Amino acid sequence: MSTAREFMFDLASRLATRIQLTTDGHGAYLKAVTDAW
């Protein structure tokens, strides 16, 4: 789960504008995406 969180925070730090993010719905991404953005 921490890997998903680290990945999302890294991705968020590299993006300057809003994006549309689509995942496979894996449970680990739900909180990670919410926390990162």
XYZ file of N, CA and C in Angstrom:
111
model
N 0.804 -1.195 0.000
C 0.000 0.000 0.000
C 0.850 1.263 0.000
N 1.997 1.208 0.685
C 2.842 2.401 0.732
C 3.434 2.712 -0.634
N 3.615 1.679 -1.467
C 4.146 1.910 -2.806
C 3.170 2.738 -3.635
N 1.888 2.433 -3.546
C 0.870 3.196 -4.270
C 0.878 4.646 -3.803
N 1.003 4.841 -2.503
C 1.018 6.199 -1.943
C 2.254 6.965 -2.421
N 3.410 6.328 -2.363
C 4.644 6.970 -2.824
C 4.545 7.325 -4.301
N 3.997 6.418 -5.093
C 3.845 6.661 -6.526
C 2.931 7.850 -6.787
N 1.795 7.917 -6.105
C 0.850 9.007 -6.322
C 1.415 10.353 -5.877
N 2.123 10.384 -4.757
C 2.732 11.638 -4.314
C 3.822 12.081 -5.285
N 4.589 11.139 -5.811
C 5.618 11.473 -6.795
C 4.968 12.022 -8.061
N 3.929 11.352 -8.529
C 3.223 11.803 -9.724
C 2.632 13.192 -9.519
N 1.979 13.414 -8.395
C 1.365 14.714 -8.104
C 2.408 15.825 -8.073
N 3.594 15.521 -7.574
C 4.636 16.548 -7.483
C 5.186 16.932 -8.854
N 5.008 16.087 -9.841
C 5.544 16.340 -11.184
C 4.552 17.032 -12.114
N 3.304 17.119 -11.706
C 2.267 17.685 -12.568
C 1.926 19.102 -12.134
N 1.889 20.000 -13.095
C 1.633 21.410 -12.789
C 0.152 21.771 -12.919
N -0.600 20.981 -13.658
C -2.013 21.290 -13.883
C -2.881 20.105 -13.487
N -4.180 20.339 -13.482
C -5.123 19.262 -13.155
C -5.104 18.204 -14.246
N -5.342 16.976 -13.837
C -5.394 15.867 -14.782
C -6.638 15.031 -14.510
N -6.956 14.164 -15.440
C -7.976 13.144 -15.208
C -7.226 11.846 -15.012
N -7.364 11.257 -13.843
C -6.640 10.042 -13.496
C -7.604 8.865 -13.475
N -7.260 7.819 -14.195
C -8.065 6.611 -14.231
C -7.209 5.449 -13.752
N -7.731 4.648 -12.828
C -7.016 3.467 -12.341
C -7.893 2.239 -12.530
N -7.357 1.098 -12.157
C -8.121 -0.144 -12.242
C -9.029 -0.341 -11.034
N -9.055 0.633 -10.130
C -9.921 0.563 -8.964
C -9.350 -0.228 -7.804
N -8.080 -0.576 -7.878
C -7.439 -1.322 -6.791
C -7.561 -0.506 -5.509
N -7.895 -1.157 -4.420
C -8.143 -0.487 -3.147
C -7.011 0.398 -2.664
N -5.770 0.015 -2.955
C -4.619 0.801 -2.499
C -4.604 2.190 -3.124
N -5.152 2.320 -4.328
C -5.130 3.609 -5.006
C -6.151 4.584 -4.449
N -7.245 4.088 -3.917
C -8.318 4.978 -3.465
C -7.827 6.002 -2.452
N -7.188 5.555 -1.392
C -6.680 6.476 -0.372
C -5.462 7.227 -0.882
N -4.596 6.561 -1.636
C -3.378 7.196 -2.133
C -3.702 8.395 -3.019
N -4.665 8.246 -3.897
C -5.053 9.344 -4.790
C -5.669 10.481 -3.983
N -6.542 10.160 -3.063
C -7.172 11.183 -2.222
C -6.135 11.941 -1.403
N -5.182 11.235 -0.834
C -4.138 11.872 -0.026
C -3.220 12.753 -0.867
N -2.882 12.311 -2.060
C -1.928 13.037 -2.903
C -2.534 14.301 -3.505
N -3.837 14.283 -3.757
C -4.471 15.446 -4.338
C -5.472 15.947 -3.360
